[in-house]
PDB file of C-alpha atoms and ligand atoms in Angstrom:
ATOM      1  CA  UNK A   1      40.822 -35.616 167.515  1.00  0.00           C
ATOM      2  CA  UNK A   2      37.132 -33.966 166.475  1.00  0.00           C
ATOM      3  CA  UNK A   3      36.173 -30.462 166.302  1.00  0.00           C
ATOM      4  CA  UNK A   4      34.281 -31.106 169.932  1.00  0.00           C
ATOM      5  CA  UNK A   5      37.792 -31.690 171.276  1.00  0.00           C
ATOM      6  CA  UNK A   6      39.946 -29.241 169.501  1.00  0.00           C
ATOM      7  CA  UNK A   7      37.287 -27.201 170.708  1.00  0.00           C
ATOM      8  CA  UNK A   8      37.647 -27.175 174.595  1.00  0.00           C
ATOM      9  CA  UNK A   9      41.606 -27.117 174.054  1.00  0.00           C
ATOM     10  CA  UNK A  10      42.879 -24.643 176.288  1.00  0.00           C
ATOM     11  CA  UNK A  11      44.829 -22.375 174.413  1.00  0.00           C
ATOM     12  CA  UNK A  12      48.592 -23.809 175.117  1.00  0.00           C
ATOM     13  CA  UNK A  13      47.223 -27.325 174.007  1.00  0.00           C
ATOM     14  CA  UNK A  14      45.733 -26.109 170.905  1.00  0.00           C
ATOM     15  CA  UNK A  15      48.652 -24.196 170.035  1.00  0.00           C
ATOM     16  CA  UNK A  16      50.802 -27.579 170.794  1.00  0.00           C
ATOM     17  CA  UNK A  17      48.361 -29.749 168.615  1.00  0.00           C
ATOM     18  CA  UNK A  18      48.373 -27.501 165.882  1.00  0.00           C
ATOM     19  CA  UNK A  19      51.289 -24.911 165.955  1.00  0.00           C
ATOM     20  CA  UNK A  20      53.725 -26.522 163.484  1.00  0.00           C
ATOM     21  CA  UNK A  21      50.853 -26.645 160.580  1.00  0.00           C
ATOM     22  CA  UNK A  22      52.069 -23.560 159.161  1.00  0.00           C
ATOM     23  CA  UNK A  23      55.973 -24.313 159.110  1.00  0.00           C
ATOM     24  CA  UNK A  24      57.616 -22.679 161.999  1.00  0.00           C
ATOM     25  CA  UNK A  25      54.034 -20.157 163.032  1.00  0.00           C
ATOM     26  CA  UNK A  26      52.626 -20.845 165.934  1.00  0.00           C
ATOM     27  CA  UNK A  27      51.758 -17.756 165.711  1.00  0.00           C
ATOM     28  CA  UNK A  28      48.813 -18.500 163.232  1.00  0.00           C
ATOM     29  CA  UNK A  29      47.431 -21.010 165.920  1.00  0.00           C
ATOM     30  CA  UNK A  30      47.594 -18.410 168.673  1.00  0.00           C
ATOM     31  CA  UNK A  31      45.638 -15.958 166.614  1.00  0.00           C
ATOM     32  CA  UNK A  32      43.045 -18.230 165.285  1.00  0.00           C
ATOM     33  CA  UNK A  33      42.602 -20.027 168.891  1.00  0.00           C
ATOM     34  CA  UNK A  34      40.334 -17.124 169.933  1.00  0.00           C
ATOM     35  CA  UNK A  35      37.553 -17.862 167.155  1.00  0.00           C
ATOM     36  CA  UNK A  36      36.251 -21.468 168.876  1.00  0.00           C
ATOM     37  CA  UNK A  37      33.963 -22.590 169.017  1.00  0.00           C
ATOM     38  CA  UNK A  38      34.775 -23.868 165.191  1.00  0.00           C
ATOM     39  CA  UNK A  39      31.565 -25.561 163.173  1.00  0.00           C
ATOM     40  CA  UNK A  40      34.042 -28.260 161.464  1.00  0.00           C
ATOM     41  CA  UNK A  41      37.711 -28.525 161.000  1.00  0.00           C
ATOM     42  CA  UNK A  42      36.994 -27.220 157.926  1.00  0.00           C
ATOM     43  CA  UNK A  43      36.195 -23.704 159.147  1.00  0.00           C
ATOM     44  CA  UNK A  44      38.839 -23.625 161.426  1.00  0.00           C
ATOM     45  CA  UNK A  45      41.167 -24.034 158.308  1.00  0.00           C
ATOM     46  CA  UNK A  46      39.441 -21.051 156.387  1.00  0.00           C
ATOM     47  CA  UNK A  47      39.997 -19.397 159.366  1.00  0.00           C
ATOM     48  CA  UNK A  48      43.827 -20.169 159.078  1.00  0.00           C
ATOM     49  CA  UNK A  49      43.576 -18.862 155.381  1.00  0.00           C
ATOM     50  CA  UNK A  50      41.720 -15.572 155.995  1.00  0.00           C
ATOM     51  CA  UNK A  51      44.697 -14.959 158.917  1.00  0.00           C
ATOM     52  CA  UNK A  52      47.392 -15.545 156.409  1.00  0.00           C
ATOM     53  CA  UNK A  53      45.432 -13.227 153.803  1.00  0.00           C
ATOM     54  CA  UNK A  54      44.985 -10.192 156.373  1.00  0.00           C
ATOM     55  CA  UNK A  55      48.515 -10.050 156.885  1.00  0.00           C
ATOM     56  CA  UNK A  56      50.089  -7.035 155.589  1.00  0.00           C
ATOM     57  CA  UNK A  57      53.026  -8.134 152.848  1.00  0.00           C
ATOM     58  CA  UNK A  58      55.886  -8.042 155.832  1.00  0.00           C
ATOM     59  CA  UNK A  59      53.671 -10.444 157.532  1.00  0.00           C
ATOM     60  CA  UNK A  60      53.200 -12.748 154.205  1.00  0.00           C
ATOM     61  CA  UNK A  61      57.270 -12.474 153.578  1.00  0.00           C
ATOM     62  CA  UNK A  62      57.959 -13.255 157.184  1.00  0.00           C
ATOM     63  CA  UNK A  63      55.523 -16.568 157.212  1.00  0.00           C
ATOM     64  CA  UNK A  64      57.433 -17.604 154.119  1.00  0.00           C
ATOM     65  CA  UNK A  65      61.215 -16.970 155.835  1.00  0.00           C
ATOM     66  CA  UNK A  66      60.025 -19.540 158.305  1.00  0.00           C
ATOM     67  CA  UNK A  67      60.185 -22.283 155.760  1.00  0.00           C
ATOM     68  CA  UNK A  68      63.709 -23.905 155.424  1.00  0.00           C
ATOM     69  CA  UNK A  69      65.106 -24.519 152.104  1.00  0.00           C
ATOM     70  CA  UNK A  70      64.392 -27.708 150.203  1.00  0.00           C
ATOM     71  CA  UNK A  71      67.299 -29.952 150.371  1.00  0.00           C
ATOM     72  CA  UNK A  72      68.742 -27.448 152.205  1.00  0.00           C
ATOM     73  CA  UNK A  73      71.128 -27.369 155.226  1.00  0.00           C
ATOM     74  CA  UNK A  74      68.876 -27.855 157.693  1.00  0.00           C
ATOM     75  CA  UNK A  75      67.831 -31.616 155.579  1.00  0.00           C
ATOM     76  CA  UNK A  76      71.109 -32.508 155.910  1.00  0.00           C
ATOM     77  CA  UNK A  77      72.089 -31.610 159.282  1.00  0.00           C
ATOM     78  CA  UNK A  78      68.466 -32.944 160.570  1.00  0.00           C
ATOM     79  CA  UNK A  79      66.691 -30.015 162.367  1.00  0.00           C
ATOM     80  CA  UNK A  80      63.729 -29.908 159.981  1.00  0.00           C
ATOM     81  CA  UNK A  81      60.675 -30.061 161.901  1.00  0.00           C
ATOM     82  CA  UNK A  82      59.066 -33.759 161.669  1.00  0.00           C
ATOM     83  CA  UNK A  83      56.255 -32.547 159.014  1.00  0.00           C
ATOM     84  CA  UNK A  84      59.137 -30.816 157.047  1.00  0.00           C
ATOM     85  CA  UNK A  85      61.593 -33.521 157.223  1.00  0.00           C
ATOM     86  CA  UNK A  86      58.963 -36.094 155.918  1.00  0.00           C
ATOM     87  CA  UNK A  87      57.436 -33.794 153.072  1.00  0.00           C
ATOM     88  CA  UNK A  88      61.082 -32.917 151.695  1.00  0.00           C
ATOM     89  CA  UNK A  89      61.544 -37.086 151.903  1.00  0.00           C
ATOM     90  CA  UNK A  90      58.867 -37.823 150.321  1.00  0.00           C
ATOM     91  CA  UNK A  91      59.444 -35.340 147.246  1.00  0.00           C
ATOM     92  CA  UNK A  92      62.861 -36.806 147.005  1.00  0.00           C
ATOM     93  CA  UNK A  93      64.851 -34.056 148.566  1.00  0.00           C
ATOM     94  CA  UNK A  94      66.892 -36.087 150.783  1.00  0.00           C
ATOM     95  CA  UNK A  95      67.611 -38.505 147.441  1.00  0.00           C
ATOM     96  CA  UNK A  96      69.289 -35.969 144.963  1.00  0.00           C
ATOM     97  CA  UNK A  97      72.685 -36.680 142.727  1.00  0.00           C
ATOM     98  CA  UNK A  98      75.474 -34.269 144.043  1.00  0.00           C
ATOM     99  CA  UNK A  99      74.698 -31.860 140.702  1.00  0.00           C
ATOM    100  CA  UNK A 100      71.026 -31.890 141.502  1.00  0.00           C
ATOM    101  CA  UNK A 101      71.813 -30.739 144.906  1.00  0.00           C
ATOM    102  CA  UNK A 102      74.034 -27.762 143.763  1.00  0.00           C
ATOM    103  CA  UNK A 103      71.665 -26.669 140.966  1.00  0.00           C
ATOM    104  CA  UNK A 104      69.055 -26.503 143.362  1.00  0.00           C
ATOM    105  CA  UNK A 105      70.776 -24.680 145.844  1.00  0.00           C
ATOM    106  CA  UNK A 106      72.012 -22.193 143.238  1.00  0.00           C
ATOM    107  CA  UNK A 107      68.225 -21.900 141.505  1.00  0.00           C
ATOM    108  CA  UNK A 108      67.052 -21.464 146.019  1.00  0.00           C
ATOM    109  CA  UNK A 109      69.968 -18.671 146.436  1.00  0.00           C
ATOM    110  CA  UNK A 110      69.206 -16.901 143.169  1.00  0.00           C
ATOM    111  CA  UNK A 111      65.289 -16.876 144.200  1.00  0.00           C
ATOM    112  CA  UNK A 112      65.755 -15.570 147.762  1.00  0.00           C
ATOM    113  CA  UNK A 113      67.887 -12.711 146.279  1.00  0.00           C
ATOM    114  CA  UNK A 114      65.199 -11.890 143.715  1.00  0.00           C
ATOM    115  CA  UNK A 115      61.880 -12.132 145.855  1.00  0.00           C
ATOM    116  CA  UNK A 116      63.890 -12.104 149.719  1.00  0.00           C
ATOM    117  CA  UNK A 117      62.014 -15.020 150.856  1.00  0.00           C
ATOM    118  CA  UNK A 118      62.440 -19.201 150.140  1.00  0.00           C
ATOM    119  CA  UNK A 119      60.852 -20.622 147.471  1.00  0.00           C
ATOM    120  CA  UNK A 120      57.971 -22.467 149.048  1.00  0.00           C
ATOM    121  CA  UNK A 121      56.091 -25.444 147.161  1.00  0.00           C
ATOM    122  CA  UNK A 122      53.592 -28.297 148.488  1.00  0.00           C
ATOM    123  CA  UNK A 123      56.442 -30.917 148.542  1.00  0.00           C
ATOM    124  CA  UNK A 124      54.281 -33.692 149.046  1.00  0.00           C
ATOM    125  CA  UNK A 125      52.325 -32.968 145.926  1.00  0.00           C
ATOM    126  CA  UNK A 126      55.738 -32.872 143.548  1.00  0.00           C
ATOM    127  CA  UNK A 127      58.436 -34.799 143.131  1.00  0.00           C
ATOM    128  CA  UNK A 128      62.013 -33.146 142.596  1.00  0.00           C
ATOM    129  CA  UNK A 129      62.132 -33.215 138.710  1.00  0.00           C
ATOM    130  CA  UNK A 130      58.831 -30.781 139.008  1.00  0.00           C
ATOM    131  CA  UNK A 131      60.117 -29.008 141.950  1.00  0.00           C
ATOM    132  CA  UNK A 132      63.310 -28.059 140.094  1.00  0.00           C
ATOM    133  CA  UNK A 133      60.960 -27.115 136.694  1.00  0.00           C
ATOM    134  CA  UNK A 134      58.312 -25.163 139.076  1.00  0.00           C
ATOM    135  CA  UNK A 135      61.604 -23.387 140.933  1.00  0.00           C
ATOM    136  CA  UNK A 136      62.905 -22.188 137.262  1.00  0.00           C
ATOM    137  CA  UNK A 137      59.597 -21.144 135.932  1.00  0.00           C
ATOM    138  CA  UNK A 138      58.700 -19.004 139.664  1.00  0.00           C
ATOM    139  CA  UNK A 139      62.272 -17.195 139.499  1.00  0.00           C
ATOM    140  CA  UNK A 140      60.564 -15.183 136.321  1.00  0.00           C
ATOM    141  CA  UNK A 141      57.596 -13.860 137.929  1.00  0.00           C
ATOM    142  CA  UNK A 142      56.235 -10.525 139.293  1.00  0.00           C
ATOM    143  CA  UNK A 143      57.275 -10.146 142.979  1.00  0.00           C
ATOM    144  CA  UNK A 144      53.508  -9.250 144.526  1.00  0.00           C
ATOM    145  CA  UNK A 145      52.051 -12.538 142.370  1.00  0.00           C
ATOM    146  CA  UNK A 146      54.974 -14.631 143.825  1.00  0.00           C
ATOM    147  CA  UNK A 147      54.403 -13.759 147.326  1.00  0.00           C
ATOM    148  CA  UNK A 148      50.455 -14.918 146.903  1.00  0.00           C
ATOM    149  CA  UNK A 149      51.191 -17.872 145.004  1.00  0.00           C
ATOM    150  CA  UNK A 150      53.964 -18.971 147.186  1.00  0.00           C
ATOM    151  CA  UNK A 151      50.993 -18.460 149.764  1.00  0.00           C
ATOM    152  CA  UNK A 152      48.693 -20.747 148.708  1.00  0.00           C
ATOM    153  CA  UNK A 153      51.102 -23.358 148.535  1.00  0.00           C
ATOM    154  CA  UNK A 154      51.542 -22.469 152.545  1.00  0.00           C
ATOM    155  CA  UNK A 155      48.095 -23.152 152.543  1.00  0.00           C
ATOM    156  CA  UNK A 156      48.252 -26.275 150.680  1.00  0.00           C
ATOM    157  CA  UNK A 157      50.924 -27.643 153.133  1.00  0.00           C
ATOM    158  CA  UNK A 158      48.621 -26.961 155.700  1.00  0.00           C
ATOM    159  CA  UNK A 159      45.401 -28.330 154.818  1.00  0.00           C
ATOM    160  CA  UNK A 160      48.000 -31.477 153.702  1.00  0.00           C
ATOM    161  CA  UNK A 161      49.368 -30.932 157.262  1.00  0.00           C
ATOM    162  CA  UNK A 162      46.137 -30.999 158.898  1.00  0.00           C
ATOM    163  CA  UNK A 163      44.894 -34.227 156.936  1.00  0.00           C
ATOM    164  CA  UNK A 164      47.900 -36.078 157.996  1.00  0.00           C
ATOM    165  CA  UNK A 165      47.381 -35.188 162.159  1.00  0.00           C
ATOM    166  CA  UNK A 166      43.672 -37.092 161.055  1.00  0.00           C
ATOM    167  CA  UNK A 167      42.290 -33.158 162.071  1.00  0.00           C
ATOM    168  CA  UNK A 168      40.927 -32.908 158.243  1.00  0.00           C
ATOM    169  CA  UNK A 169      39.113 -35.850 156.567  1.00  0.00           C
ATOM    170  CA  UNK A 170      40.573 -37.201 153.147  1.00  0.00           C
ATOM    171  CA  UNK A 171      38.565 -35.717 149.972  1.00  0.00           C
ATOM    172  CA  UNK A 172      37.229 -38.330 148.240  1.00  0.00           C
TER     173      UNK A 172
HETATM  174  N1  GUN B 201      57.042 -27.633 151.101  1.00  0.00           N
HETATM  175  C1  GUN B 201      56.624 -28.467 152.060  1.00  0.00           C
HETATM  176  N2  GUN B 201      57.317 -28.301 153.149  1.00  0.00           N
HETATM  177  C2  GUN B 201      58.225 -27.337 152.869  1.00  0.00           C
HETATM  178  C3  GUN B 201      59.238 -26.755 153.616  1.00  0.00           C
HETATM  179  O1  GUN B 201      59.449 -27.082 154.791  1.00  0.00           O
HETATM  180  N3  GUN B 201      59.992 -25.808 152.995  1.00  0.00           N
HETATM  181  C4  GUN B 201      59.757 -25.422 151.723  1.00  0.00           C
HETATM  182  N4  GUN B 201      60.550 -24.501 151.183  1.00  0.00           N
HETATM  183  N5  GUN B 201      58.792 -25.948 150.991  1.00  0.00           N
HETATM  184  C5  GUN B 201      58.054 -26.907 151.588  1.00  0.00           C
END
């Protein structure tokens, strides 16, 4: 689909196309629906970004809680959305030894009760030995800098998100 298509969308088919690229916010879609006509995919993704970065810090934590745990219950029992389900796959989620799996869930539980929101990381970009590494080295940081840098990797899912529904062109 072009920009010329996503374009004339009517608003329930634009939020259908592109509702699940921030995990579980179709919210984001609805709100940036209303600045079309976009220039280029492109813009319609900064447009996604500058949403997520007016949101006041509730809104930032809530967009977070929407993202399931990695390996988490939800892997298991299969009710990860399709673009979850195949990110956590391919970062070797659904592959762990049983003591990976239960120091990950601890290192998940211990970072929710420090920061009250998942740990979020561009799966598809890591594989689990740097997802368990990245996890560690996060649960030491400041709470304000770990809510924006858990934010940009929302917005790395989504750009990897929109690539993948052949919305965004590859980067050379
Ligand atoms: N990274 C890519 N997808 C996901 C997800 O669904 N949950 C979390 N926590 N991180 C992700």
């Amino acid at each position: 689909m072009d920009i010329a298509q996503l374009n004339s969308l009517s608003y329930e088919d634009f939020v259908d196309v592109l509702g699940n690229v921030v995990e579980r916010c179709p919210l984001v879609a609805a709100a940036v629906w209303s600045g079309r006509p976009f220039a280029s995919v492109s813009e319609l993704e900064g447009r996604i970004h500058q949403f997520l970065d007016s949101l006041p810090e509730s809104g930032k934590d809530g967009v977070l809680r929407c993202h399931p745990d990695l390996a988490g219950r939800e892997l298991r029992s299969g009710t990860l959305t399709a673009e979850s389900q195949a990110e956590q796959r391919q970062a070797g989620m659904a592959a762990l030894a049983a003591d990976e799996l239960s120091r990950l869930a601890r290192l998940n539980a211990q970072y929710k009760r420090r920061f009250g929101f998942p740990f979020v990381v561009c799966a598809r970009l890591h594989d689990a030995a740097a997802v368990m590494r990245l996890l560690a080295a996060r649960l030491g940081a400041e709470r304000a800098a770990e809510r924006e840098r858990a934010l940009g990797e929302v917005k790395r899912i989504c750009g990897l998100r929109l690539i993948k529904s052949h919305l965004l062109p590859v980067c050379p």
